[in-house]
Tab-separated table of C-alpha atoms and ligand atoms in Angstrom:
chain	number	residue	atom	x	y	z
A	4	MET	CA	-30.480	0.919	2.219
A	5	LYS	CA	-29.578	-2.904	3.854
A	6	VAL	CA	-26.053	-2.893	4.510
A	7	MET	CA	-23.629	-5.903	5.845
A	8	VAL	CA	-20.178	-6.295	7.823
A	9	VAL	CA	-18.816	-9.441	7.381
A	10	GLY	CA	-16.412	-9.920	11.318
A	11	SER	CA	-17.063	-9.940	14.104
A	12	GLY	CA	-13.793	-7.547	16.006
A	13	GLY	CA	-14.666	-4.292	17.506
A	14	ARG	CA	-13.167	-2.879	14.371
A	15	GLU	CA	-16.291	-4.551	12.702
A	16	HIS	CA	-18.290	-2.138	15.443
A	17	ALA	CA	-16.260	1.166	14.728
A	18	ILE	CA	-17.308	0.657	11.360
A	19	ILE	CA	-20.581	-0.414	12.211
A	20	LYS	CA	-21.084	2.679	14.658
A	21	LYS	CA	-19.869	4.976	12.049
A	22	ILE	CA	-22.395	3.805	9.512
A	23	LYS	CA	-24.887	3.865	11.601
A	24	GLU	CA	-24.798	7.465	11.285
A	25	ASN	CA	-25.772	7.520	7.088
A	26	LYS	CA	-30.030	8.911	7.243
A	27	ASN	CA	-30.384	5.832	4.795
A	28	VAL	CA	-29.458	3.167	6.057
A	29	GLU	CA	-32.050	1.151	7.428
A	30	GLN	CA	-30.477	-2.773	8.346
A	31	ILE	CA	-26.571	-3.544	8.877
A	32	TYR	CA	-26.446	-6.905	9.632
A	33	CYS	CA	-22.747	-7.983	11.235
A	34	LEU	CA	-21.765	-11.954	9.522
A	35	PRO	CA	-20.785	-13.886	12.536
A	36	GLY	CA	-20.692	-9.923	14.648
A	37	ASN	CA	-20.833	-11.067	18.443
A	38	GLY	CA	-23.317	-10.123	21.297
A	39	GLY	CA	-22.101	-6.595	22.430
A	40	ILE	CA	-22.370	-5.683	18.469
A	41	ALA	CA	-26.245	-6.852	18.145
A	42	ALA	CA	-27.130	-3.812	19.810
A	43	ASP	CA	-26.030	-1.398	16.850
A	44	ALA	CA	-26.079	-4.509	14.546
A	45	GLN	CA	-28.526	-7.345	13.227
A	46	CYS	CA	-25.642	-10.689	13.799
A	47	VAL	CA	-26.392	-13.505	12.088
A	48	ASP	CA	-24.329	-16.497	12.416
A	49	ILE	CA	-22.715	-16.625	9.063
A	50	GLY	CA	-18.285	-17.690	9.904
A	51	ALA	CA	-16.385	-14.778	8.598
A	52	LYS	CA	-14.699	-17.559	6.150
A	53	ASP	CA	-18.018	-19.136	4.704
A	54	ILE	CA	-17.465	-17.686	1.712
A	55	GLU	CA	-20.240	-19.226	-0.136
A	56	LYS	CA	-23.281	-19.255	2.648
A	57	ILE	CA	-22.314	-14.717	3.208
A	58	ALA	CA	-22.495	-14.714	-0.602
A	59	ALA	CA	-25.692	-16.466	-0.772
A	60	PHE	CA	-27.213	-14.275	2.390
A	61	ALA	CA	-26.488	-11.429	0.338
A	62	ALA	CA	-28.501	-11.920	-2.593
A	63	GLU	CA	-31.496	-13.468	0.016
A	64	ASN	CA	-31.675	-10.338	1.993
A	65	GLY	CA	-31.472	-8.372	-0.550
A	66	ILE	CA	-27.869	-6.577	0.361
A	67	ASP	CA	-26.882	-3.089	-1.232
A	68	TYR	CA	-23.836	-2.743	0.377
A	69	ALA	CA	-21.481	-5.169	1.840
A	70	VAL	CA	-18.388	-4.449	3.958
A	71	VAL	CA	-15.959	-7.137	3.944
A	72	ALA	CA	-13.573	-6.263	7.079
A	73	PRO	CA	-10.596	-9.165	8.374
A	74	ASP	CA	-8.374	-10.852	6.259
A	75	ASP	CA	-9.122	-13.766	5.399
A	76	PRO	CA	-12.363	-13.746	3.654
A	77	LEU	CA	-10.510	-10.291	1.758
A	78	VAL	CA	-7.715	-13.121	0.586
A	79	LEU	CA	-10.241	-16.147	0.215
A	80	GLY	CA	-12.155	-13.877	-2.275
A	81	CYS	CA	-15.404	-12.681	-0.367
A	82	VAL	CA	-15.653	-9.923	-2.657
A	83	ASP	CA	-15.312	-11.363	-5.733
A	84	ALA	CA	-18.108	-13.716	-4.566
A	85	LEU	CA	-19.933	-10.901	-3.076
A	86	GLU	CA	-19.795	-9.212	-7.243
A	87	ALA	CA	-19.625	-12.208	-9.371
A	88	LYS	CA	-23.932	-11.685	-6.998
A	89	GLY	CA	-23.963	-8.134	-7.806
A	90	ILE	CA	-23.286	-6.943	-4.826
A	91	PRO	CA	-20.908	-3.881	-4.152
A	92	CYS	CA	-18.725	-3.785	-1.779
A	93	PHE	CA	-15.960	-2.345	-0.222
A	94	GLY	CA	-12.429	-4.390	-0.062
A	95	PRO	CA	-10.296	-5.208	-3.035
A	96	GLU	CA	-10.126	-8.625	-4.195
A	97	ALA	CA	-8.200	-11.570	-4.062
A	98	LYS	CA	-6.318	-10.736	-6.456
A	99	ALA	CA	-5.353	-7.845	-5.066
A	100	ALA	CA	-5.856	-9.110	-0.844
A	101	ILE	CA	-2.629	-10.891	-1.942
A	102	ILE	CA	-0.795	-7.399	-1.075
A	103	GLU	CA	-1.403	-8.625	2.372
A	104	GLY	CA	-2.075	-12.558	2.008
A	105	SER	CA	1.747	-12.814	1.119
A	106	LYS	CA	4.478	-11.851	1.976
A	107	VAL	CA	7.002	-13.038	-0.237
A	108	PHE	CA	4.702	-10.850	-2.769
A	109	SER	CA	5.376	-8.446	-1.502
A	110	LYS	CA	8.511	-7.697	-0.630
A	111	ASN	CA	9.183	-9.323	-4.189
A	112	LEU	CA	6.726	-6.010	-5.158
A	113	MET	CA	8.910	-3.239	-3.383
A	114	LYS	CA	11.565	-4.481	-4.089
A	115	LYS	CA	10.354	-4.180	-8.290
A	116	TYR	CA	9.046	-1.042	-7.839
A	117	GLY	CA	11.763	0.716	-5.320
A	118	ILE	CA	9.444	1.479	-2.932
A	119	PRO	CA	10.928	1.510	0.484
A	120	THR	CA	10.929	-2.075	3.228
A	121	ALA	CA	13.692	-3.819	5.030
A	122	GLY	CA	16.342	-5.671	3.265
A	123	TYR	CA	15.114	-9.322	2.758
A	124	GLU	CA	15.087	-12.755	1.301
A	125	THR	CA	12.865	-15.236	0.412
A	126	PHE	CA	12.925	-19.551	0.407
A	127	SER	CA	10.967	-21.957	0.269
A	128	ASP	CA	14.076	-24.904	1.078
A	129	MET	CA	14.535	-24.802	4.358
A	130	GLU	CA	17.988	-25.971	4.420
A	131	LYS	CA	19.074	-22.421	2.086
A	132	ALA	CA	17.019	-21.437	4.736
A	133	LEU	CA	19.391	-21.863	7.402
A	134	GLU	CA	22.662	-22.410	5.470
A	135	TYR	CA	21.701	-18.032	5.285
A	136	LEU	CA	21.692	-18.097	9.191
A	137	GLU	CA	24.988	-19.246	9.150
A	138	THR	CA	26.634	-15.209	8.143
A	139	ALA	CA	22.867	-13.539	8.245
A	140	PRO	CA	23.263	-10.267	9.521
A	141	ILE	CA	22.068	-10.404	13.847
A	142	PRO	CA	19.028	-9.763	15.085
A	143	THR	CA	17.106	-11.270	12.273
A	144	VAL	CA	13.522	-11.025	11.403
A	145	VAL	CA	11.439	-14.197	10.286
A	146	LYS	CA	8.367	-13.757	8.269
A	147	ALA	CA	6.010	-16.705	7.920
A	148	ASP	CA	4.626	-15.405	4.058
A	149	GLY	CA	0.980	-16.332	4.640
A	150	LEU	CA	-1.547	-15.148	7.307
A	151	ALA	CA	-0.970	-16.461	10.380
A	152	LEU	CA	-3.209	-14.258	12.866
A	153	GLY	CA	-0.505	-11.688	13.756
A	154	LYS	CA	2.056	-14.328	15.205
A	155	GLY	CA	3.829	-15.159	11.799
A	156	VAL	CA	6.558	-13.029	12.770
A	157	ILE	CA	9.706	-14.529	15.052
A	158	ILE	CA	12.195	-10.895	16.037
A	159	ALA	CA	15.270	-13.023	16.724
A	160	GLN	CA	18.359	-11.968	18.977
A	161	THR	CA	19.871	-14.532	18.216
A	162	ARG	CA	21.508	-17.177	14.899
A	163	ASP	CA	18.857	-20.216	17.225
A	164	GLU	CA	16.964	-18.171	17.430
A	165	ALA	CA	16.304	-17.335	14.089
A	166	LYS	CA	17.379	-21.099	12.927
A	167	ALA	CA	14.399	-22.153	15.467
A	168	ALA	CA	11.963	-19.682	14.023
A	169	VAL	CA	12.174	-21.756	10.621
A	170	VAL	CA	12.188	-25.133	11.768
A	171	SER	CA	9.014	-24.740	13.206
A	172	MET	CA	8.098	-22.788	9.741
A	173	MET	CA	8.917	-24.883	7.678
A	174	GLN	CA	9.072	-28.425	9.393
A	175	ASP	CA	6.976	-28.341	12.285
A	176	LYS	CA	3.986	-26.300	10.257
A	177	GLN	CA	3.185	-24.271	13.420
A	178	PHE	CA	1.260	-22.329	11.191
A	179	GLY	CA	0.237	-24.595	8.123
A	180	ALA	CA	0.254	-23.350	4.354
A	181	SER	CA	1.411	-20.305	6.002
A	182	GLY	CA	4.388	-21.855	6.462
A	183	GLU	CA	5.835	-23.135	3.224
A	184	ASN	CA	7.777	-20.085	1.780
A	185	ILE	CA	9.529	-18.140	4.522
A	186	VAL	CA	11.291	-13.909	4.429
A	187	ILE	CA	14.304	-13.845	6.047
A	188	GLU	CA	14.902	-9.761	6.482
A	189	GLU	CA	16.494	-6.972	7.806
A	190	PHE	CA	15.689	-5.655	11.670
A	191	LEU	CA	15.149	-2.503	11.750
A	192	GLU	CA	14.412	0.561	14.492
A	193	GLY	CA	12.445	3.567	14.657
A	194	PRO	CA	8.866	4.289	15.755
A	195	GLU	CA	6.295	2.944	13.531
A	196	VAL	CA	3.195	4.192	13.076
A	197	SER	CA	0.234	2.889	11.384
A	198	VAL	CA	-1.405	4.737	8.144
A	199	LEU	CA	-5.109	3.083	6.987
A	200	SER	CA	-5.736	4.864	3.437
A	201	PHE	CA	-9.236	5.553	1.816
A	202	THR	CA	-7.681	3.686	-2.653
A	203	ASP	CA	-9.894	3.160	-6.472
A	204	GLY	CA	-6.838	2.418	-7.749
A	205	LYS	CA	-6.658	6.744	-8.771
A	206	CYS	CA	-5.958	8.248	-5.966
A	207	VAL	CA	-4.726	7.077	-1.930
A	208	VAL	CA	-6.545	9.113	1.339
A	209	PRO	CA	-4.075	8.754	4.018
A	210	MET	CA	-6.354	8.249	7.082
A	211	ILE	CA	-5.306	10.183	10.269
A	212	SER	CA	-1.836	8.210	11.136
A	213	SER	CA	-2.209	6.117	14.656
A	214	MET	CA	0.047	3.797	16.208
A	215	ASP	CA	-0.750	0.041	17.960
A	216	HIS	CA	0.780	-1.588	21.002
A	217	LYS	CA	1.086	-4.922	20.295
A	218	ARG	CA	2.849	-6.613	23.257
A	219	ALA	CA	0.916	-7.639	26.197
A	220	GLY	CA	3.481	-6.258	28.681
A	221	ASP	CA	3.449	-3.138	29.652
A	222	ASN	CA	6.689	-0.841	28.494
A	223	ASP	CA	6.201	-3.573	25.144
A	224	THR	CA	6.948	-7.022	26.775
A	225	GLY	CA	5.489	-9.912	26.667
A	226	LEU	CA	4.292	-12.073	24.169
A	227	ASN	CA	3.115	-10.198	20.297
A	228	THR	CA	-0.517	-9.902	19.800
A	229	GLY	CA	-3.513	-8.453	18.205
A	230	GLY	CA	-2.583	-5.429	19.382
A	231	MET	CA	-3.679	-3.362	22.673
A	232	GLY	CA	-4.389	-0.670	22.389
A	233	THR	CA	-4.213	2.220	20.070
A	234	ILE	CA	-3.789	5.871	19.668
A	235	ALA	CA	-4.832	9.087	17.085
A	236	PRO	CA	-2.689	10.987	16.094
A	237	ASN	CA	1.005	9.532	16.009
A	238	PRO	CA	3.082	11.905	17.241
A	239	TYR	CA	6.483	10.562	15.251
A	240	TYR	CA	4.083	10.853	11.961
A	241	THR	CA	4.841	14.331	10.919
A	242	LYS	CA	4.631	17.080	8.070
A	243	ALA	CA	7.004	15.755	6.437
A	244	ILE	CA	7.062	12.822	7.395
A	245	ALA	CA	3.429	12.284	5.325
A	246	ASP	CA	4.846	13.632	1.840
A	247	ARG	CA	7.772	11.413	2.183
A	248	CYS	CA	5.378	8.713	2.534
A	249	MET	CA	2.397	9.877	-0.129
A	250	GLU	CA	5.305	10.435	-2.323
A	251	GLU	CA	7.506	7.116	-1.787
A	252	ILE	CA	5.236	4.572	-0.301
A	253	PHE	CA	1.603	4.780	-1.516
A	254	ILE	CA	1.056	6.487	-4.992
A	255	PRO	CA	4.176	4.187	-5.621
A	256	THR	CA	2.181	1.501	-4.294
A	257	MET	CA	-1.386	2.586	-6.088
A	258	ASN	CA	0.584	2.169	-9.001
A	259	ALA	CA	2.815	-0.705	-8.349
A	260	MET	CA	-0.473	-2.675	-8.694
A	261	ASN	CA	-2.766	-1.523	-11.201
A	262	ALA	CA	0.888	-2.608	-13.096
A	263	GLU	CA	0.497	-5.829	-11.639
A	264	GLY	CA	-3.168	-6.194	-12.784
A	265	ARG	CA	-4.116	-5.896	-8.680
A	266	THR	CA	-5.690	-2.028	-9.030
A	267	PHE	CA	-5.999	-2.143	-5.504
A	268	LYS	CA	-9.365	-0.842	-4.169
A	269	GLY	CA	-10.486	-0.606	-0.263
A	270	CYS	CA	-8.693	-0.048	2.637
A	271	LEU	CA	-5.166	0.116	2.351
A	272	TYR	CA	-3.221	0.117	5.256
A	273	PHE	CA	0.587	0.820	5.580
A	274	GLY	CA	2.304	-0.346	8.851
A	275	LEU	CA	5.771	1.757	9.048
A	276	MET	CA	8.697	2.202	10.619
A	277	ILE	CA	10.407	5.933	10.989
A	278	THR	CA	13.969	4.503	10.740
A	279	LYS	CA	17.050	6.672	10.841
A	280	ASP	CA	17.215	5.767	6.832
A	281	GLY	CA	13.225	8.062	5.998
A	282	PRO	CA	9.978	5.518	6.549
A	283	LYS	CA	9.545	1.753	5.351
A	284	VAL	CA	7.685	-0.421	4.734
A	285	ILE	CA	6.883	-3.464	8.065
A	286	GLU	CA	3.803	-4.414	6.248
A	287	TYR	CA	1.040	-4.113	4.011
A	288	ASN	CA	-2.509	-5.052	5.143
A	289	CYS	CA	-5.689	-5.105	3.312
A	290	ARG	CA	-7.825	-3.632	5.616
A	291	PHE	CA	-8.428	-1.852	8.346
A	292	GLY	CA	-6.724	-1.974	11.409
A	293	ASP	CA	-7.159	-4.241	14.321
A	294	PRO	CA	-7.759	-1.616	16.952
A	295	GLU	CA	-6.171	1.249	14.839
A	296	THR	CA	-10.733	1.504	13.675
A	297	GLN	CA	-11.244	1.957	17.152
A	298	VAL	CA	-9.462	5.415	16.706
A	299	VAL	CA	-8.984	6.326	13.793
A	300	LEU	CA	-13.100	5.776	12.679
A	301	PRO	CA	-13.832	7.664	15.716
A	302	LEU	CA	-12.129	11.000	14.399
A	303	LEU	CA	-13.682	10.516	10.988
A	304	GLU	CA	-15.659	13.241	10.533
A	305	SER	CA	-17.109	12.318	6.917
A	306	ASP	CA	-20.209	10.183	5.906
A	307	LEU	CA	-17.287	6.693	6.018
A	308	LEU	CA	-20.611	5.321	4.139
A	309	GLU	CA	-20.614	7.754	1.462
A	310	VAL	CA	-16.357	7.811	1.445
A	311	MET	CA	-16.483	3.639	1.109
A	312	GLN	CA	-20.025	4.258	-1.973
A	313	ALA	CA	-17.232	6.734	-3.608
A	314	VAL	CA	-14.171	4.043	-3.139
A	315	THR	CA	-16.593	1.579	-5.063
A	316	GLU	CA	-17.236	3.272	-8.051
A	317	GLU	CA	-14.096	4.838	-8.330
A	318	ARG	CA	-14.740	8.416	-7.948
A	319	LEU	CA	-12.748	9.469	-3.750
A	320	SER	CA	-11.192	11.532	-6.117
A	321	ASP	CA	-14.787	13.747	-5.768
A	322	MET	CA	-14.839	12.799	-1.856
A	323	GLU	CA	-13.715	15.487	0.791
A	324	VAL	CA	-12.461	13.241	3.406
A	325	LYS	CA	-11.745	14.977	6.924
A	326	PHE	CA	-10.444	14.307	9.943
A	327	SER	CA	-10.813	16.481	13.573
A	328	ASP	CA	-8.382	18.126	14.582
A	329	ARG	CA	-8.462	16.116	18.210
A	330	SER	CA	-7.267	13.042	19.451
A	331	ALA	CA	-8.192	9.698	20.518
A	332	CYS	CA	-7.015	6.728	22.960
A	333	CYS	CA	-8.438	2.793	22.831
A	334	LEU	CA	-7.611	0.954	25.330
A	335	VAL	CA	-8.160	-3.215	24.990
A	336	MET	CA	-9.198	-5.053	27.784
A	337	ALA	CA	-8.212	-8.546	27.369
A	338	SER	CA	-8.671	-11.908	28.985
A	339	LYS	CA	-5.939	-12.757	30.899
A	340	GLY	CA	-3.580	-14.954	29.475
A	341	TYR	CA	-4.380	-13.425	26.545
A	342	PRO	CA	-2.780	-13.922	23.983
A	343	VAL	CA	-1.353	-17.809	24.984
A	344	ALA	CA	-4.649	-19.099	27.404
A	345	TYR	CA	-7.636	-17.514	28.492
A	346	GLU	CA	-11.279	-18.193	30.724
A	347	LYS	CA	-13.997	-17.514	28.798
A	348	GLY	CA	-17.814	-17.073	30.515
A	349	HIS	CA	-17.624	-14.118	32.486
A	350	VAL	CA	-20.364	-11.385	33.542
A	351	MET	CA	-19.065	-8.189	32.129
A	352	GLU	CA	-20.569	-4.689	34.195
A	353	ILE	CA	-20.718	-2.305	31.930
A	354	PRO	CA	-21.709	1.328	32.440
A	355	GLU	CA	-24.049	2.825	30.178
A	356	ASP	CA	-21.634	5.691	29.205
A	357	VAL	CA	-18.319	3.348	29.648
A	358	LEU	CA	-20.602	1.220	27.097
A	359	GLU	CA	-22.159	3.712	24.910
A	360	CYS	CA	-17.916	4.815	23.932
A	361	THR	CA	-17.006	1.107	23.408
A	362	TYR	CA	-16.429	-1.145	21.001
A	363	VAL	CA	-16.897	-4.823	21.706
A	364	ALA	CA	-14.092	-7.259	20.678
A	365	GLY	CA	-15.456	-11.088	21.951
A	366	ALA	CA	-17.973	-11.109	23.929
A	367	SER	CA	-21.521	-13.557	24.247
A	368	LEU	CA	-25.275	-11.722	25.274
A	369	LYS	CA	-26.971	-14.327	28.269
A	370	ASP	CA	-30.033	-12.874	29.857
A	371	GLY	CA	-29.763	-9.020	28.114
A	372	LYS	CA	-25.932	-9.585	30.567
A	373	LEU	CA	-22.253	-9.873	28.762
A	374	LEU	CA	-20.364	-12.971	29.379
A	375	THR	CA	-16.154	-12.035	27.592
A	376	ASN	CA	-15.835	-14.610	25.252
A	377	GLY	CA	-11.979	-14.290	23.320
A	378	GLY	CA	-8.654	-12.695	23.704
A	379	ARG	CA	-10.201	-9.445	23.068
A	380	VAL	CA	-12.524	-8.465	25.404
A	381	LEU	CA	-13.679	-4.034	24.594
A	382	GLY	CA	-12.114	-1.718	23.412
A	383	ILE	CA	-12.963	1.343	24.854
A	384	THR	CA	-12.033	4.331	23.314
A	385	SER	CA	-12.659	7.812	24.188
A	386	VAL	CA	-11.703	11.823	22.473
A	387	ALA	CA	-11.055	14.494	23.034
A	388	PRO	CA	-8.940	17.493	22.826
A	389	THR	CA	-5.921	16.332	23.746
A	390	LEU	CA	-3.867	13.014	23.917
A	391	LYS	CA	-3.646	13.543	27.202
A	392	GLU	CA	-7.262	14.253	28.281
A	393	ALA	CA	-8.179	10.805	25.886
A	394	ILE	CA	-5.801	8.834	27.934
A	395	ASP	CA	-7.234	9.518	31.343
A	396	ALA	CA	-10.686	9.559	29.437
A	397	SER	CA	-10.359	5.997	28.953
A	398	TYR	CA	-8.284	4.172	32.006
A	399	GLU	CA	-11.050	7.056	34.047
A	400	LYS	CA	-14.047	4.368	31.626
A	401	ALA	CA	-12.045	1.271	32.176
A	402	ARG	CA	-11.203	1.521	36.000
A	403	ARG	CA	-15.520	1.442	36.303
A	404	VAL	CA	-16.016	-1.819	34.644
A	405	LYS	CA	-16.199	-4.730	37.179
A	406	CYS	CA	-15.174	-8.293	35.317
A	407	ASP	CA	-12.463	-10.831	37.291
A	408	ASN	CA	-10.968	-11.734	34.601
A	409	LEU	CA	-9.593	-9.122	32.534
A	410	PHE	CA	-6.384	-7.302	31.821
A	411	TYR	CA	-4.897	-3.889	30.505
A	412	ARG	CA	-2.423	-2.240	29.657
A	413	ASN	CA	-1.192	0.929	31.851
A	414	ASP	CA	0.861	2.759	29.545
A	415	ILE	CA	-1.228	2.995	26.090
A	416	GLY	CA	-0.199	6.154	24.703
A	417	GLN	CA	2.457	7.043	27.152
A	418	ARG	CA	5.343	7.487	24.347
A	419	ALA	CA	3.386	9.071	22.362
A	420	LEU	CA	2.902	11.783	25.088
A	421	LYS	CA	6.822	11.493	25.715
A	422	ALA	CA	7.337	12.492	22.269
A	423	LEU	CA	4.904	15.366	22.185
A	424	VAL	CA	7.082	17.595	24.345
B	1	AMP	P1	3.723	-7.571	11.620
B	1	AMP	O1	2.667	-8.485	11.885
B	1	AMP	O2	4.612	-7.531	9.633
B	1	AMP	O3	3.640	-6.319	11.869
B	1	AMP	O4	5.151	-7.599	13.035
B	1	AMP	C1	4.427	-7.498	13.584
B	1	AMP	C2	5.549	-6.141	14.636
B	1	AMP	O5	6.871	-6.948	14.005
B	1	AMP	C3	5.879	-5.302	13.791
B	1	AMP	O6	4.698	-4.260	13.991
B	1	AMP	C4	6.951	-4.935	14.695
B	1	AMP	O7	6.824	-5.070	15.600
B	1	AMP	C5	7.870	-6.005	14.311
B	1	AMP	N1	8.683	-6.255	12.819
B	1	AMP	C6	8.193	-6.679	11.912
B	1	AMP	N2	9.749	-6.420	10.635
B	1	AMP	C7	10.692	-5.989	11.363
B	1	AMP	C8	11.216	-5.229	11.503
B	1	AMP	N3	12.206	-6.035	9.333
B	1	AMP	N4	12.844	-5.293	11.910
B	1	AMP	C9	12.030	-4.419	13.363
B	1	AMP	N5	10.322	-5.056	13.023
B	1	AMP	C10	10.196	-5.420	12.878
B	2	LIG	N1	-3.881	-3.859	14.739
B	2	LIG	C1	-2.875	-4.418	13.257
B	2	LIG	C2	-3.505	-4.931	12.094
B	2	LIG	O1	-4.485	-4.647	11.931
B	2	LIG	O2	-2.874	-5.905	11.879
């Protein structure tokens, strides 16, 4: 089989390494991939948003199965374009990817179908949004409707901060068309849990839970990033919470999408907050999370490609999707200055045993050496019988990576460890 994976980060590297375990796979292409992924797949210089070129490449090269991993191509209809060429795909069509592509859509969906989420108002008129903020409860959360590289969410501690966020999104167009409409929602409190799930529109199979660490600095300080590390399983996601989520959130979301004529097939990601009133949806993603995938897939004991094909063919309920009872920690090494300004092109020396359990997020290859080439650069994942051992193993490996321009958080997994005692 020839498999194609669209995307270029650590998530894609994790997907590729897992798909490689399937004996029927002869070749994997990654569009565009990166210098680290090149060790496991043939990278092809076609951008993840270049839908027409992706579809043409797949048709011309006899691709048997395609996985579209990032949000942009999914929302832009990459799966639709591949299906039009007769290529079986993993990932939702555009009409279902809207669950991530538009926060106004997803909030209205949750309201219509009674799925627990933060209370909210939507606005297309800036003056009305500013007027609403005169009396809205503070803190409050301002969200751009569309995709914004994970930066379109502002937690405002004061009324002025909230107003400034509204003006920058709606008037100054900080996120372009993504901020033409906005959501202003209730500030919720509680531990966060990420649950990725497989769904074929007929059943939902949650994967092992995980915890992201979104802020750049230790103890959740600094700016929001794409994610500085993850652990799995998430200790806050107890059996009782999982049962409630299945009943109150996962199944109702699948049914709601079906009822709207937007059947979701692929990986549906539930970003949850465990509030004192129970679990609530913070966000949906229409794809595998990054870096959640880098801890979830190493714990998957079933064959990923077979599960994905079962999703495509709507026979997921026949599959056994099994996870290890061990724990995993992914420690992200990022370029100094990330998520704002950072340099590229710094040489990395990574010992062989470290590279084996590293997912490369942003690197180029020059004369056989890996150079930094992005904000998030490496994700070092360790799997061990206990979370503490997994964390220690990732830090031990990170210390052996030689590069003068990388940093990492020192506390990945510490909150989870405290929750375990
Ligand atoms: P999102 O991009 O929607 O995942 O939001 C980024 C982060 O902002 C989340 O992981 C939460 O930590 C935080 N956040 C989003 N919405 C809320 C909310 N309603 N209340 C509190 N925190 C929130
Ligand atoms: N780690 C969160 C995301 O993938 O959006």
